[in-house]
């Protein structure tokens, strides 16, 4: 791991959120990377985690007010803003995000934000509906527009009991996000990107209709493919996402989303776009079989047995592999339960891929329904790379980096 964070001075702004406890882990990770961490807390944050914990971990006095010792001492937010190499607000609550977006500076954290000349990173944390509310999204868009870096939210179980986007990104992923930013800055932004590339990505499940109310489907959420689309777009590519039935959508509006239902529709949409693409990444969980006949009316319960005749769907990835041109790169996925590497290797060769991303259902936290994934990449030059369990966003970064640096 590069050490572009070493020696940096970072202001860590902590807001009132159940996720505030993760600020302790974040502080430890940053201190371990030889970062000087100055913590600022909102008043509400002090109800969730004690300043004592954070000052012990950061080895610096935590600042949560403009004045100390009954107005005898002033915490100079302008000096703090100028001292820092970066400001990271994690967790950033909905209310603080709104204050930052409107320039309200009614506490030391928000006042320091206005004084900061360094890059600012905002890692939001809130409940699903708060996160998706147009007011929050407008504030986030505005913060991005004026040059702040937004750390993507996690997706999964929330403190409210709901499940969906809004979780604070994992501390490891936040550190990785910062590190990538400074890596890029250190190398004068000369790192290779996907600038000028056109990428087609498939994601999500397919639904094969049996009758108007029933279908054959699978548990894919599309999260991995959507994360890949976001990362490819972030790296400058023009991205089309052929997306099976799922409620999830990319947040970057520059990504063309082509919604499809069935394997046949996914095949047609992907094959039509591939000739003008330079890269194909097929992450969808396509049904391998589809009913031979679809009933126009709901099938009634009559006999004790019902036999459905199924026929094979077209293998989109294999077809793209067979028409792939010299200037095109093709990446596939393999979800395996046994003989994982052997099966993935066979698919790599058979489908004429540049590399294949293997996730085994045996690995806890990997595959469908999880917000995390653990992958192994096998490429056509016989290289093999194992990765740790990470959020799907961080896995997407690894996959896109592999593509950029190896092909
Ligand atoms: N795939 C595809 N079209 C299909 C089936 C699979 O494009 N009809 C792609 C998937 O998107 C994935 C890769 O092929 O990138 C491997 O999918 P997987 O289901 O693991 O493998 P299969 O080739 O279907 O083989 P099997 O189900 O027998 O393991």
CSV table of C-alpha atoms and ligand atoms in Angstrom, one decimal:
chain,number,residue,atom,x,y,z
A,1,UNK,CA,0.0,0.0,0.0
A,2,UNK,CA,1.4,3.4,-0.9
A,3,UNK,CA,1.9,5.9,1.9
A,4,UNK,CA,0.7,9.1,0.3
A,5,UNK,CA,-1.2,9.9,3.6
A,6,UNK,CA,2.0,9.8,5.7
A,7,UNK,CA,2.8,13.1,7.3
A,8,UNK,CA,-0.5,14.7,6.3
A,9,UNK,CA,-2.5,16.9,8.7
A,10,UNK,CA,-6.2,16.0,8.6
A,11,UNK,CA,-9.1,17.7,10.3
A,12,UNK,CA,-11.7,15.0,11.1
A,13,UNK,CA,-15.2,16.5,11.6
A,14,UNK,CA,-17.5,14.1,13.5
A,15,UNK,CA,-21.3,14.7,13.4
A,16,UNK,CA,-24.2,13.3,15.4
A,17,UNK,CA,-25.0,9.9,14.0
A,18,UNK,CA,-25.1,6.3,15.3
A,19,UNK,CA,-22.1,5.8,13.0
A,20,UNK,CA,-20.1,8.3,15.1
A,21,UNK,CA,-18.4,5.3,16.8
A,22,UNK,CA,-16.7,4.5,13.5
A,23,UNK,CA,-14.8,7.8,13.8
A,24,UNK,CA,-12.8,6.0,16.5
A,25,UNK,CA,-11.7,3.3,14.1
A,26,UNK,CA,-11.1,5.9,11.4
A,27,UNK,CA,-8.9,7.9,13.7
A,28,UNK,CA,-6.9,4.8,14.6
A,29,UNK,CA,-6.4,3.9,10.9
A,30,UNK,CA,-5.3,7.4,10.1
A,31,UNK,CA,-2.9,7.6,13.0
A,32,UNK,CA,-1.4,4.3,12.0
A,33,UNK,CA,-0.7,5.8,8.6
A,34,UNK,CA,1.3,8.5,10.3
A,35,UNK,CA,-1.4,11.1,9.9
A,36,UNK,CA,-1.9,14.0,12.4
A,37,UNK,CA,-5.5,14.0,13.2
A,38,UNK,CA,-7.3,17.0,14.7
A,39,UNK,CA,-10.9,16.1,15.6
A,40,UNK,CA,-13.8,18.6,15.5
A,41,UNK,CA,-17.1,17.5,16.9
A,42,UNK,CA,-20.6,18.9,16.6
A,43,UNK,CA,-22.4,19.2,19.9
A,44,UNK,CA,-24.7,16.4,18.9
A,45,UNK,CA,-21.7,14.1,18.0
A,46,UNK,CA,-20.6,14.3,21.7
A,47,UNK,CA,-23.9,12.4,22.6
A,48,UNK,CA,-22.9,9.5,20.5
A,49,UNK,CA,-19.1,9.1,21.2
A,50,UNK,CA,-17.1,10.8,24.0
A,51,UNK,CA,-14.5,13.4,23.2
A,52,UNK,CA,-12.3,11.5,25.6
A,53,UNK,CA,-12.2,8.4,23.4
A,54,UNK,CA,-11.4,10.5,20.3
A,55,UNK,CA,-8.8,12.7,22.0
A,56,UNK,CA,-7.0,9.6,23.4
A,57,UNK,CA,-6.9,8.0,20.0
A,58,UNK,CA,-5.8,11.1,18.2
A,59,UNK,CA,-3.5,12.3,20.9
A,60,UNK,CA,-4.9,15.8,20.5
A,61,UNK,CA,-7.5,17.8,22.3
A,62,UNK,CA,-10.9,17.4,20.6
A,63,UNK,CA,-12.5,20.7,19.6
A,64,UNK,CA,-16.3,21.0,19.8
A,65,UNK,CA,-16.8,24.7,20.8
A,66,UNK,CA,-15.6,28.1,19.7
A,67,UNK,CA,-14.6,28.9,23.3
A,68,UNK,CA,-13.0,26.9,26.1
A,69,UNK,CA,-12.6,27.6,29.8
A,70,UNK,CA,-15.7,29.8,30.1
A,71,UNK,CA,-14.7,32.1,27.1
A,72,UNK,CA,-11.1,32.4,28.2
A,73,UNK,CA,-9.7,30.6,25.2
A,74,UNK,CA,-10.8,30.8,21.5
A,75,UNK,CA,-10.5,27.9,19.1
A,76,UNK,CA,-9.4,29.7,16.0
A,77,UNK,CA,-11.3,28.0,13.1
A,78,UNK,CA,-9.4,30.1,10.5
A,79,UNK,CA,-6.0,28.8,11.7
A,80,UNK,CA,-7.4,25.3,11.8
A,81,UNK,CA,-8.6,25.6,8.2
A,82,UNK,CA,-5.2,26.8,7.0
A,83,UNK,CA,-3.3,24.2,9.1
A,84,UNK,CA,-4.9,21.2,7.4
A,85,UNK,CA,-3.9,19.3,4.3
A,86,UNK,CA,-7.4,17.8,4.1
A,87,UNK,CA,-10.7,18.0,6.0
A,88,UNK,CA,-12.7,14.8,6.3
A,89,UNK,CA,-16.3,14.9,7.7
A,90,UNK,CA,-17.2,11.4,8.7
A,91,UNK,CA,-19.9,10.7,9.6
A,92,UNK,CA,-21.5,13.7,7.9
A,93,UNK,CA,-25.1,13.9,9.1
A,94,UNK,CA,-28.0,15.2,6.9
A,95,UNK,CA,-28.2,18.3,9.0
A,96,UNK,CA,-24.5,19.2,8.8
A,97,UNK,CA,-24.5,18.5,5.0
A,98,UNK,CA,-27.4,21.0,4.7
A,99,UNK,CA,-25.5,23.5,6.8
A,100,UNK,CA,-22.3,23.1,4.7
A,101,UNK,CA,-24.4,23.4,1.5
A,102,UNK,CA,-25.9,26.7,2.6
A,103,UNK,CA,-22.8,28.2,4.3
A,104,UNK,CA,-24.2,28.2,7.8
A,105,UNK,CA,-21.4,28.4,10.3
A,106,UNK,CA,-23.1,28.1,13.6
A,107,UNK,CA,-20.6,25.7,15.1
A,108,UNK,CA,-16.9,25.2,15.0
A,109,UNK,CA,-17.0,22.4,12.5
A,110,UNK,CA,-19.1,24.3,9.9
A,111,UNK,CA,-17.0,27.5,10.5
A,112,UNK,CA,-13.8,25.6,9.9
A,113,UNK,CA,-15.3,24.1,6.7
A,114,UNK,CA,-15.8,27.6,5.4
A,115,UNK,CA,-12.2,28.6,6.3
A,116,UNK,CA,-10.6,25.4,4.9
A,117,UNK,CA,-8.5,25.9,1.7
A,118,UNK,CA,-7.6,22.2,1.5
A,119,UNK,CA,-9.6,19.4,-0.2
A,120,UNK,CA,-12.7,18.5,1.7
A,121,UNK,CA,-14.1,14.9,1.9
A,122,UNK,CA,-17.6,14.3,3.0
A,123,UNK,CA,-18.7,10.8,4.1
A,124,UNK,CA,-22.4,10.9,4.6
A,125,UNK,CA,-24.3,8.7,7.0
A,126,UNK,CA,-28.0,8.7,7.5
A,127,UNK,CA,-31.2,6.7,7.1
A,128,UNK,CA,-32.4,5.4,3.7
A,129,UNK,CA,-35.2,7.9,3.2
A,130,UNK,CA,-33.2,10.9,4.5
A,131,UNK,CA,-30.4,10.0,2.1
A,132,UNK,CA,-32.8,9.6,-0.9
A,133,UNK,CA,-34.7,12.8,-0.1
A,134,UNK,CA,-34.4,15.3,-2.9
A,135,UNK,CA,-33.3,17.9,-0.4
A,136,UNK,CA,-30.3,15.8,0.7
A,137,UNK,CA,-29.5,14.8,-2.9
A,138,UNK,CA,-29.6,18.5,-3.9
A,139,UNK,CA,-27.2,19.4,-1.1
A,140,UNK,CA,-24.8,16.6,-2.0
A,141,UNK,CA,-24.9,17.6,-5.7
A,142,UNK,CA,-24.1,21.2,-4.7
A,143,UNK,CA,-21.2,20.1,-2.4
A,144,UNK,CA,-19.8,18.1,-5.3
A,145,UNK,CA,-20.3,21.0,-7.7
A,146,UNK,CA,-18.2,23.3,-5.5
A,147,UNK,CA,-15.4,20.8,-5.5
A,148,UNK,CA,-15.9,18.7,-2.4
A,149,UNK,CA,-15.2,14.9,-2.6
A,150,UNK,CA,-18.1,12.8,-1.6
A,151,UNK,CA,-17.2,9.3,-0.3
A,152,UNK,CA,-19.9,6.9,-1.6
A,153,UNK,CA,-22.3,5.7,1.0
A,154,UNK,CA,-22.5,2.0,1.9
A,155,UNK,CA,-25.6,0.0,1.2
A,156,UNK,CA,-27.1,-2.4,3.7
A,157,UNK,CA,-28.6,-2.7,7.1
A,158,UNK,CA,-29.2,0.7,8.8
A,159,UNK,CA,-29.6,1.5,12.5
A,160,UNK,CA,-33.3,2.2,11.9
A,161,UNK,CA,-33.9,-1.4,10.8
A,162,UNK,CA,-34.4,-0.4,7.2
A,163,UNK,CA,-32.0,-1.6,4.6
A,164,UNK,CA,-30.6,0.3,1.6
A,165,UNK,CA,-28.1,3.1,0.8
A,166,UNK,CA,-27.1,5.6,3.5
A,167,UNK,CA,-24.6,3.8,5.7
A,168,UNK,CA,-21.3,5.4,6.4
A,169,UNK,CA,-18.7,3.9,4.2
A,170,UNK,CA,-16.4,1.5,6.1
A,171,UNK,CA,-13.4,3.2,7.7
A,172,UNK,CA,-11.0,1.2,5.6
A,173,UNK,CA,-12.8,2.3,2.4
A,174,UNK,CA,-12.7,6.0,3.5
A,175,UNK,CA,-9.0,5.8,4.1
A,176,UNK,CA,-8.6,4.1,0.7
A,177,UNK,CA,-10.6,6.9,-0.9
A,178,UNK,CA,-8.4,9.6,0.7
A,179,UNK,CA,-5.3,7.6,-0.3
A,180,UNK,CA,-6.3,7.4,-3.9
A,181,UNK,CA,-7.0,11.1,-4.0
A,182,UNK,CA,-3.5,11.9,-2.7
A,183,UNK,CA,-1.8,9.2,-4.8
A,184,UNK,CA,-3.3,10.9,-7.9
A,185,UNK,CA,-2.3,14.4,-6.6
A,186,UNK,CA,1.2,13.2,-5.8
A,187,UNK,CA,1.7,11.9,-9.4
A,188,UNK,CA,0.4,15.1,-10.8
A,189,UNK,CA,-2.8,13.5,-12.0
A,190,UNK,CA,-0.9,11.6,-14.6
A,191,UNK,CA,-2.2,8.2,-13.7
A,192,UNK,CA,-3.8,6.3,-16.6
A,193,UNK,CA,-7.5,6.5,-16.6
A,194,UNK,CA,-10.4,5.3,-18.9
A,195,UNK,CA,-10.5,8.6,-20.6
A,196,UNK,CA,-11.7,8.1,-24.2
A,197,UNK,CA,-13.0,4.5,-23.6
A,198,UNK,CA,-16.6,3.4,-24.1
A,199,UNK,CA,-17.6,0.8,-21.6
A,200,UNK,CA,-20.7,-1.5,-21.7
A,201,UNK,CA,-21.6,-3.2,-18.4
A,202,UNK,CA,-24.3,-5.7,-17.7
A,203,UNK,CA,-25.7,-6.0,-14.1
A,204,UNK,CA,-28.5,-7.4,-12.1
A,205,UNK,CA,-30.7,-10.5,-12.5
A,206,UNK,CA,-33.0,-11.4,-15.4
A,207,UNK,CA,-36.6,-12.3,-15.0
A,208,UNK,CA,-37.9,-15.0,-17.3
A,209,UNK,CA,-41.7,-14.9,-17.3
A,210,UNK,CA,-43.8,-18.0,-16.8
A,211,UNK,CA,-47.1,-16.2,-16.8
A,212,UNK,CA,-48.1,-12.5,-16.2
A,213,UNK,CA,-47.4,-12.8,-12.5
A,214,UNK,CA,-44.6,-15.4,-12.1
A,215,UNK,CA,-41.0,-15.6,-13.3
A,216,UNK,CA,-37.8,-17.5,-12.9
A,217,UNK,CA,-35.2,-15.1,-11.4
A,218,UNK,CA,-32.3,-15.0,-9.0
A,219,UNK,CA,-31.1,-13.0,-6.0
A,220,UNK,CA,-28.7,-10.6,-7.8
A,221,UNK,CA,-29.1,-7.0,-6.7
A,222,UNK,CA,-27.0,-5.5,-9.4
A,223,UNK,CA,-24.9,-3.7,-6.8
A,224,UNK,CA,-21.5,-4.9,-8.1
A,225,UNK,CA,-22.2,-3.9,-11.7
A,226,UNK,CA,-23.6,-0.6,-10.7
A,227,UNK,CA,-20.5,0.1,-8.6
A,228,UNK,CA,-18.4,-0.8,-11.7
A,229,UNK,CA,-20.4,1.6,-13.8
A,230,UNK,CA,-19.8,4.4,-11.3
A,231,UNK,CA,-16.1,3.7,-11.1
A,232,UNK,CA,-15.6,3.5,-14.9
A,233,UNK,CA,-17.5,6.8,-15.3
A,234,UNK,CA,-15.3,8.3,-12.5
A,235,UNK,CA,-12.3,7.2,-14.5
A,236,UNK,CA,-13.5,9.2,-17.5
A,237,UNK,CA,-15.2,6.5,-19.6
A,238,UNK,CA,-18.5,6.8,-21.4
A,239,UNK,CA,-20.6,4.1,-19.8
A,240,UNK,CA,-23.8,2.2,-20.8
A,241,UNK,CA,-25.3,0.0,-18.1
A,242,UNK,CA,-27.6,-2.8,-19.3
A,243,UNK,CA,-29.5,-3.4,-16.1
A,244,UNK,CA,-31.8,-6.2,-15.2
A,245,UNK,CA,-34.8,-5.7,-12.8
A,246,UNK,CA,-33.6,-4.1,-9.6
A,247,UNK,CA,-34.5,-1.0,-7.7
A,248,UNK,CA,-30.9,0.2,-7.5
A,249,UNK,CA,-29.7,2.8,-9.9
A,250,UNK,CA,-26.3,4.5,-10.4
A,251,UNK,CA,-26.1,8.1,-8.9
A,252,UNK,CA,-24.0,9.4,-11.7
A,253,UNK,CA,-26.5,10.7,-14.3
A,254,UNK,CA,-23.9,10.6,-17.1
A,255,UNK,CA,-24.2,6.8,-17.1
A,256,UNK,CA,-26.7,5.6,-19.7
A,257,UNK,CA,-29.0,3.1,-18.1
A,258,UNK,CA,-30.8,0.5,-20.3
A,259,UNK,CA,-33.4,-1.3,-18.3
A,260,UNK,CA,-34.2,-4.8,-19.4
A,261,UNK,CA,-36.1,-7.8,-18.0
A,262,UNK,CA,-35.3,-11.0,-19.8
A,263,UNK,CA,-32.0,-12.7,-20.9
A,264,UNK,CA,-33.1,-12.2,-24.5
A,265,UNK,CA,-33.6,-8.4,-24.0
A,266,UNK,CA,-30.2,-8.2,-22.2
A,267,UNK,CA,-28.6,-10.0,-25.1
A,268,UNK,CA,-30.1,-7.7,-27.7
A,269,UNK,CA,-29.3,-4.5,-25.8
A,270,UNK,CA,-25.7,-5.6,-25.1
A,271,UNK,CA,-24.9,-7.1,-28.5
A,272,UNK,CA,-26.3,-3.9,-30.2
A,273,UNK,CA,-23.9,-1.7,-28.2
A,274,UNK,CA,-20.8,-3.8,-28.1
A,275,UNK,CA,-19.4,-2.9,-31.6
A,276,UNK,CA,-19.1,0.7,-30.6
A,277,UNK,CA,-17.6,-0.1,-27.1
A,278,UNK,CA,-13.9,-0.6,-26.3
A,279,UNK,CA,-14.6,-2.5,-23.1
A,280,UNK,CA,-17.3,-5.0,-22.0
A,281,UNK,CA,-17.7,-6.0,-18.4
A,282,UNK,CA,-20.4,-8.6,-17.9
A,283,UNK,CA,-21.5,-8.7,-14.3
A,284,UNK,CA,-25.1,-9.7,-14.7
A,285,UNK,CA,-26.5,-12.9,-13.3
A,286,UNK,CA,-28.2,-14.0,-16.5
A,287,UNK,CA,-30.8,-16.8,-16.3
A,288,UNK,CA,-29.3,-19.9,-18.1
A,289,UNK,CA,-32.7,-21.2,-18.9
A,290,UNK,CA,-36.1,-19.6,-19.9
A,291,UNK,CA,-39.6,-21.2,-20.2
A,292,UNK,CA,-40.3,-22.4,-23.7
A,293,UNK,CA,-43.7,-21.0,-23.5
A,294,UNK,CA,-45.1,-18.0,-21.5
A,295,UNK,CA,-48.8,-18.2,-20.7
A,296,UNK,CA,-50.7,-15.0,-21.5
A,297,UNK,CA,-53.0,-15.7,-18.5
A,298,UNK,CA,-52.2,-16.6,-14.9
A,299,UNK,CA,-51.7,-20.4,-14.7
A,300,UNK,CA,-54.4,-21.9,-12.5
A,301,UNK,CA,-53.7,-24.5,-9.9
A,302,UNK,CA,-55.2,-27.8,-11.2
A,303,UNK,CA,-53.0,-30.8,-11.4
A,304,UNK,CA,-50.8,-32.1,-8.6
A,305,UNK,CA,-47.7,-31.7,-10.7
A,306,UNK,CA,-46.7,-29.0,-13.1
A,307,UNK,CA,-43.9,-29.5,-15.6
A,308,UNK,CA,-42.3,-26.4,-17.1
A,309,UNK,CA,-40.2,-26.9,-20.1
A,310,UNK,CA,-37.1,-24.7,-20.2
A,311,UNK,CA,-34.7,-23.9,-23.0
A,312,UNK,CA,-31.2,-22.5,-22.8
A,313,UNK,CA,-30.8,-18.7,-23.1
A,314,UNK,CA,-28.1,-17.2,-25.3
A,315,UNK,CA,-24.7,-16.7,-23.5
A,316,UNK,CA,-24.1,-13.0,-24.0
A,317,UNK,CA,-20.5,-13.1,-22.7
A,318,UNK,CA,-19.6,-16.1,-24.9
A,319,UNK,CA,-21.1,-14.3,-27.9
A,320,UNK,CA,-19.1,-11.1,-27.3
A,321,UNK,CA,-16.0,-13.2,-26.8
A,322,UNK,CA,-16.6,-14.7,-30.3
A,323,UNK,CA,-17.0,-11.3,-32.0
A,324,UNK,CA,-14.4,-9.4,-30.0
A,325,UNK,CA,-12.0,-7.3,-32.0
A,326,UNK,CA,-8.3,-6.6,-31.4
A,327,UNK,CA,-9.0,-3.2,-29.8
A,328,UNK,CA,-11.7,-4.5,-27.4
A,329,UNK,CA,-11.3,-5.8,-23.9
A,330,UNK,CA,-13.7,-8.3,-22.3
A,331,UNK,CA,-14.2,-9.0,-18.6
A,332,UNK,CA,-16.5,-11.7,-17.2
A,333,UNK,CA,-17.6,-12.9,-13.8
A,334,UNK,CA,-17.8,-16.4,-12.4
A,335,UNK,CA,-19.8,-17.2,-9.3
A,336,UNK,CA,-18.8,-20.7,-8.2
A,337,UNK,CA,-19.5,-23.0,-5.3
A,338,UNK,CA,-16.9,-25.7,-5.9
A,339,UNK,CA,-13.7,-26.2,-7.9
A,340,UNK,CA,-13.8,-22.4,-8.1
A,341,UNK,CA,-10.5,-21.5,-9.8
A,342,UNK,CA,-10.7,-24.5,-12.2
A,343,UNK,CA,-14.2,-23.5,-13.3
A,344,UNK,CA,-13.3,-19.9,-13.7
A,345,UNK,CA,-10.2,-20.7,-15.7
A,346,UNK,CA,-12.3,-22.8,-18.1
A,347,UNK,CA,-14.8,-19.9,-18.5
A,348,UNK,CA,-11.9,-17.5,-19.1
A,349,UNK,CA,-10.6,-19.5,-22.0
A,350,UNK,CA,-14.0,-20.7,-23.4
A,351,UNK,CA,-15.5,-17.2,-23.5
A,352,UNK,CA,-12.2,-15.6,-24.9
A,353,UNK,CA,-11.9,-13.1,-22.0
A,354,UNK,CA,-9.1,-10.8,-21.0
A,355,UNK,CA,-9.8,-11.6,-17.4
A,356,UNK,CA,-12.4,-13.1,-15.2
A,357,UNK,CA,-13.5,-12.1,-11.7
A,358,UNK,CA,-14.2,-15.0,-9.5
A,359,UNK,CA,-16.3,-14.9,-6.4
A,360,UNK,CA,-17.0,-18.0,-4.5
A,361,UNK,CA,-20.2,-18.5,-2.6
A,362,UNK,CA,-18.1,-20.3,0.0
A,363,UNK,CA,-16.5,-17.0,1.1
A,364,UNK,CA,-18.6,-15.4,3.8
A,365,UNK,CA,-19.8,-11.9,2.8
A,366,UNK,CA,-19.2,-12.5,-1.0
A,367,UNK,CA,-21.8,-12.7,-3.7
A,368,UNK,CA,-25.5,-12.0,-3.9
A,369,UNK,CA,-27.3,-10.0,-1.3
A,370,UNK,CA,-24.1,-8.8,0.3
A,371,UNK,CA,-22.7,-5.2,0.2
A,372,UNK,CA,-19.3,-6.7,0.3
A,373,UNK,CA,-17.4,-9.0,-2.0
A,374,UNK,CA,-14.2,-11.1,-2.1
A,375,UNK,CA,-12.7,-11.7,-5.4
A,376,UNK,CA,-9.9,-13.4,-7.2
A,377,UNK,CA,-8.9,-12.2,-10.7
A,378,UNK,CA,-7.5,-14.7,-13.2
A,379,UNK,CA,-6.2,-13.2,-16.5
A,380,UNK,CA,-5.3,-14.6,-19.9
A,381,UNK,CA,-1.6,-14.2,-19.1
A,382,UNK,CA,-2.0,-16.7,-16.3
A,383,UNK,CA,-1.7,-14.1,-13.6
A,384,UNK,CA,-3.8,-14.7,-10.4
A,385,UNK,CA,-4.6,-11.9,-7.8
A,386,UNK,CA,-6.4,-12.5,-4.6
A,387,UNK,CA,-8.2,-9.6,-2.8
A,388,UNK,CA,-9.5,-9.2,0.7
A,389,UNK,CA,-13.2,-8.9,1.6
A,390,UNK,CA,-14.2,-5.3,0.8
A,391,UNK,CA,-17.3,-3.2,0.0
A,392,UNK,CA,-18.5,-3.7,-3.6
A,393,UNK,CA,-17.5,-0.1,-4.3
A,394,UNK,CA,-13.9,-0.8,-3.2
A,395,UNK,CA,-13.9,-4.1,-5.2
A,396,UNK,CA,-15.1,-2.1,-8.3
A,397,UNK,CA,-12.1,0.2,-7.8
A,398,UNK,CA,-9.8,-2.8,-7.7
A,399,UNK,CA,-11.3,-4.3,-10.9
A,400,UNK,CA,-11.1,-1.1,-12.9
A,401,UNK,CA,-7.5,-0.5,-11.7
A,402,UNK,CA,-6.6,-4.0,-12.8
A,403,UNK,CA,-8.1,-3.2,-16.2
A,404,UNK,CA,-6.3,0.1,-16.5
A,405,UNK,CA,-2.9,-1.3,-15.4
A,406,UNK,CA,-2.9,-4.7,-17.0
A,407,UNK,CA,-4.8,-4.3,-20.3
B,1,LIG,N1,-23.3,-14.8,-18.8
B,1,LIG,C1,-23.9,-14.1,-19.9
B,1,LIG,N2,-25.0,-14.7,-20.5
B,1,LIG,C2,-25.5,-15.9,-20.0
B,1,LIG,C3,-24.9,-16.5,-18.9
B,1,LIG,C4,-23.8,-15.9,-18.3
B,1,LIG,O1,-23.4,-13.1,-20.3
B,1,LIG,N3,-26.6,-16.4,-20.6
B,1,LIG,C5,-22.1,-14.2,-18.2
B,1,LIG,C6,-22.3,-13.6,-16.8
B,1,LIG,O2,-22.6,-12.3,-16.8
B,1,LIG,C7,-20.9,-13.8,-16.2
B,1,LIG,C8,-20.3,-15.1,-16.9
B,1,LIG,O3,-21.1,-15.2,-18.1
B,1,LIG,O4,-20.0,-12.7,-16.5
B,1,LIG,C9,-20.4,-16.3,-16.1
B,1,LIG,O5,-21.6,-16.6,-15.7
B,1,LIG,P1,-21.9,-17.9,-14.8
B,1,LIG,O6,-23.4,-18.0,-14.6
B,1,LIG,O7,-21.0,-18.0,-13.7
B,1,LIG,O8,-21.5,-19.0,-15.8
B,1,LIG,P2,-22.2,-19.9,-17.0
B,1,LIG,O9,-21.3,-19.6,-18.2
B,1,LIG,O10,-23.6,-19.5,-17.1
B,1,LIG,O11,-21.9,-21.3,-16.5
B,1,LIG,P3,-22.5,-22.2,-15.3
B,1,LIG,O12,-23.9,-21.5,-14.9
B,1,LIG,O13,-22.7,-23.5,-15.8
B,1,LIG,O14,-21.5,-22.1,-14.2
